Amino acid sequence: MKKPLSSAIKRFYGLGDFGFALMTQVELTFFVFFLTDIAKFSLPMVALIGAVTSIADAISSPFYGAIISGTKPMKWGRNRSWMLIAPPIVVLLYIFQFTRIGPESVAAFIVCAGFILSHIAWNIPWVANVSLIPVLATNPEERAFLSARRATYTALGTVAFSYTGPPLANFLGQVTNNPILGYSLLAGIMAFVMMICYWTVFKITEGYEETGQAQKTAAKGASAQGVASIKGMFNSLVQNPPLIVLLISDFLRYMVNFVMSAAAAYYFTYVAQNPALLPTYLLLGGLAQVVGAHIAATLSKTLSSRNASIFGLLGLAASLIITKYVAMNIVMFFVFILVARIFLGLLTAVMVSLYSDVAVYAQWKTGEDTTPFVMGLMTLSLKTAVISRGTIIPFVLSAAGFVAGVDPATASMAIKNAVINVFVFIPGIFALVSGLVLAFGYKLTKERLIELQNEINQRKAEAEGAV
C-alpha cells in the first residue's frame, strides 16, 4: 500500500518545475538575442545554430524516458536518482550555451554542444520528476492534484523570471564589464537554482519510491529490478490508443502556446502599435496562467482530468476566436486574451495528468511498468510543435504582403488582420481541433482507471505472494 501524500509534497511538489522554468526562460527569452546582439554571430551562423540544435533536440526527445525505463535503477530509486545526479551536470553545460570562445566556427560548435548536451542532461531529470506523479499518487484525483502543483510552480517561475532575469543579465554584464560573461553567469545561476529545487523535491519524496537495494532484496531477475524491455516500451505506445490520441491532441495544444508566444510581439507592434504594452501582457498573462493552474486540481476532481482537458481546450478555442473579432479594441483584447491564458494554465496542469493516466493503462496492457518512457513521450509533442511553429507565422504574414522592417504606422489592414489571425484565430482553430480529438478519441474514464489500477495492484500482490 502506498504512503499517503505528506504535507511537504502537497505544498512543495512542483518546486523543481519552478527552478526549471527559471532556467529555461534564459534560453527562451535571450538565446537568439544573445547570439545576434551580444555574441555577435553572423546571421547565417545563427540560423545554422538554430537548425542544428532544434533538430538534435527533437530527435533525442523520445529517448529520455526510455533511458530511465530501460536502465537499472540506481541506489536512490528509478526516478529520484536522476534528480540528484543530473542537475549539477546541467549547471556546467548550460553555461557553454551562452559563450563565444575562439573563432566563429569553433564558438558555434561550443554553443551547439552546450545546448545539445545541457538539454539531454536536463530533460532526463525533468522526465524523472514528472514520472514521480504516478509513483506518489494513489488515484486519479491525486495525480491531477500533483500535476496542478507542477503547473502552478511553472507559471510562478515564469513570472519570477520576468522580474529577475532581464535586470540580472544587465547587472552581471555591467559588473564583469563583459556582456557575454554576464549571460554565461545568468545561465549558470538559474541552473544552480534549478539544481537546488530538484534536490528539494528529491528530499521530500524520500521513502515513496523503491530504492535499488530494496528492489534487489524483493526478488531476483531483471523484472524485479524494474527494467522495462524494449518490446514493453514499444508495446506501451502502439498498444495504447489513449496515448496516441493524447499525443496528437497535445501537439495541437503546444502549437497554440508556441505560435501565440512567437506572434505576440507582432500584435503589439503592428496592431496595437504600442510595443511598450508587451511586458504588461507577458506579466498579466503569466499571472492568469497561475490562476488557471491553481484551479486545475479542483476542476479535475469535479469533472475528471479528461473532461477538464476537453473543457479547457474548447474554452481556449472560444476565447481565442472571440479575441479575433475584438482585437482592434485594446481593452477588449486584454479581457479575452487573459481568459485564454487562464485556460492555457489550466491545460498545462490537466493534460500532464493524462499522461500519468495512460501510463497506468500501458502497465495494465503490457504487464511492464514503462511509466518514465510514457511520461517522456510528452516531450515528443512539445519538440515537434517547436519545429512546426516556425512555418506558420512566416507563411501567413508573407501571404498578406508583410515585409520585415516595414513602418508599423503604415501597416495595411491586410497585414493587421494577418497578425491577428496568426496570433489568436489560427491558435483558436488548433485548440478547437485538439479538443475534438480528445473528446471523440480519448476513451479512458476515471472509473476505468480505478479498475485498471486495482487489477495492477492485485497482480503485484499475487506476484509477491508467489515469491
PDB file of C-alpha atoms in Angstrom, residues 267 319 322-323 325-338:
ATOM      1  CA  TYR A 267       0.447  42.178 -32.407  1.00  0.00           C
ATOM      2  CA  SER A 319     -11.901  32.777 -26.120  1.00  0.00           C
ATOM      3  CA  ILE A 322     -13.713  35.781 -29.940  1.00  0.00           C
ATOM      4  CA  THR A 323     -10.464  37.711 -29.441  1.00  0.00           C
ATOM      5  CA  TYR A 325     -13.162  39.963 -33.522  1.00  0.00           C
ATOM      6  CA  VAL A 326     -12.314  42.394 -30.699  1.00  0.00           C
ATOM      7  CA  ALA A 327      -8.557  42.612 -31.304  1.00  0.00           C
ATOM      8  CA  MET A 328      -8.683  46.180 -32.625  1.00  0.00           C
ATOM      9  CA  ASN A 329     -10.015  47.312 -29.226  1.00  0.00           C
ATOM     10  CA  ILE A 330      -7.084  47.022 -26.809  1.00  0.00           C
ATOM     11  CA  VAL A 331      -9.242  46.832 -23.666  1.00  0.00           C
ATOM     12  CA  MET A 332     -11.477  44.065 -25.007  1.00  0.00           C
ATOM     13  CA  PHE A 333      -8.411  42.335 -26.386  1.00  0.00           C
ATOM     14  CA  PHE A 334      -6.845  42.159 -22.932  1.00  0.00           C
ATOM     15  CA  VAL A 335     -10.083  40.859 -21.382  1.00  0.00           C
ATOM     16  CA  PHE A 336     -10.433  37.898 -23.724  1.00  0.00           C
ATOM     17  CA  ILE A 337      -6.739  37.119 -24.169  1.00  0.00           C
ATOM     18  CA  LEU A 338      -6.332  36.850 -20.381  1.00  0.00           C
TER      19      LEU A 338
END
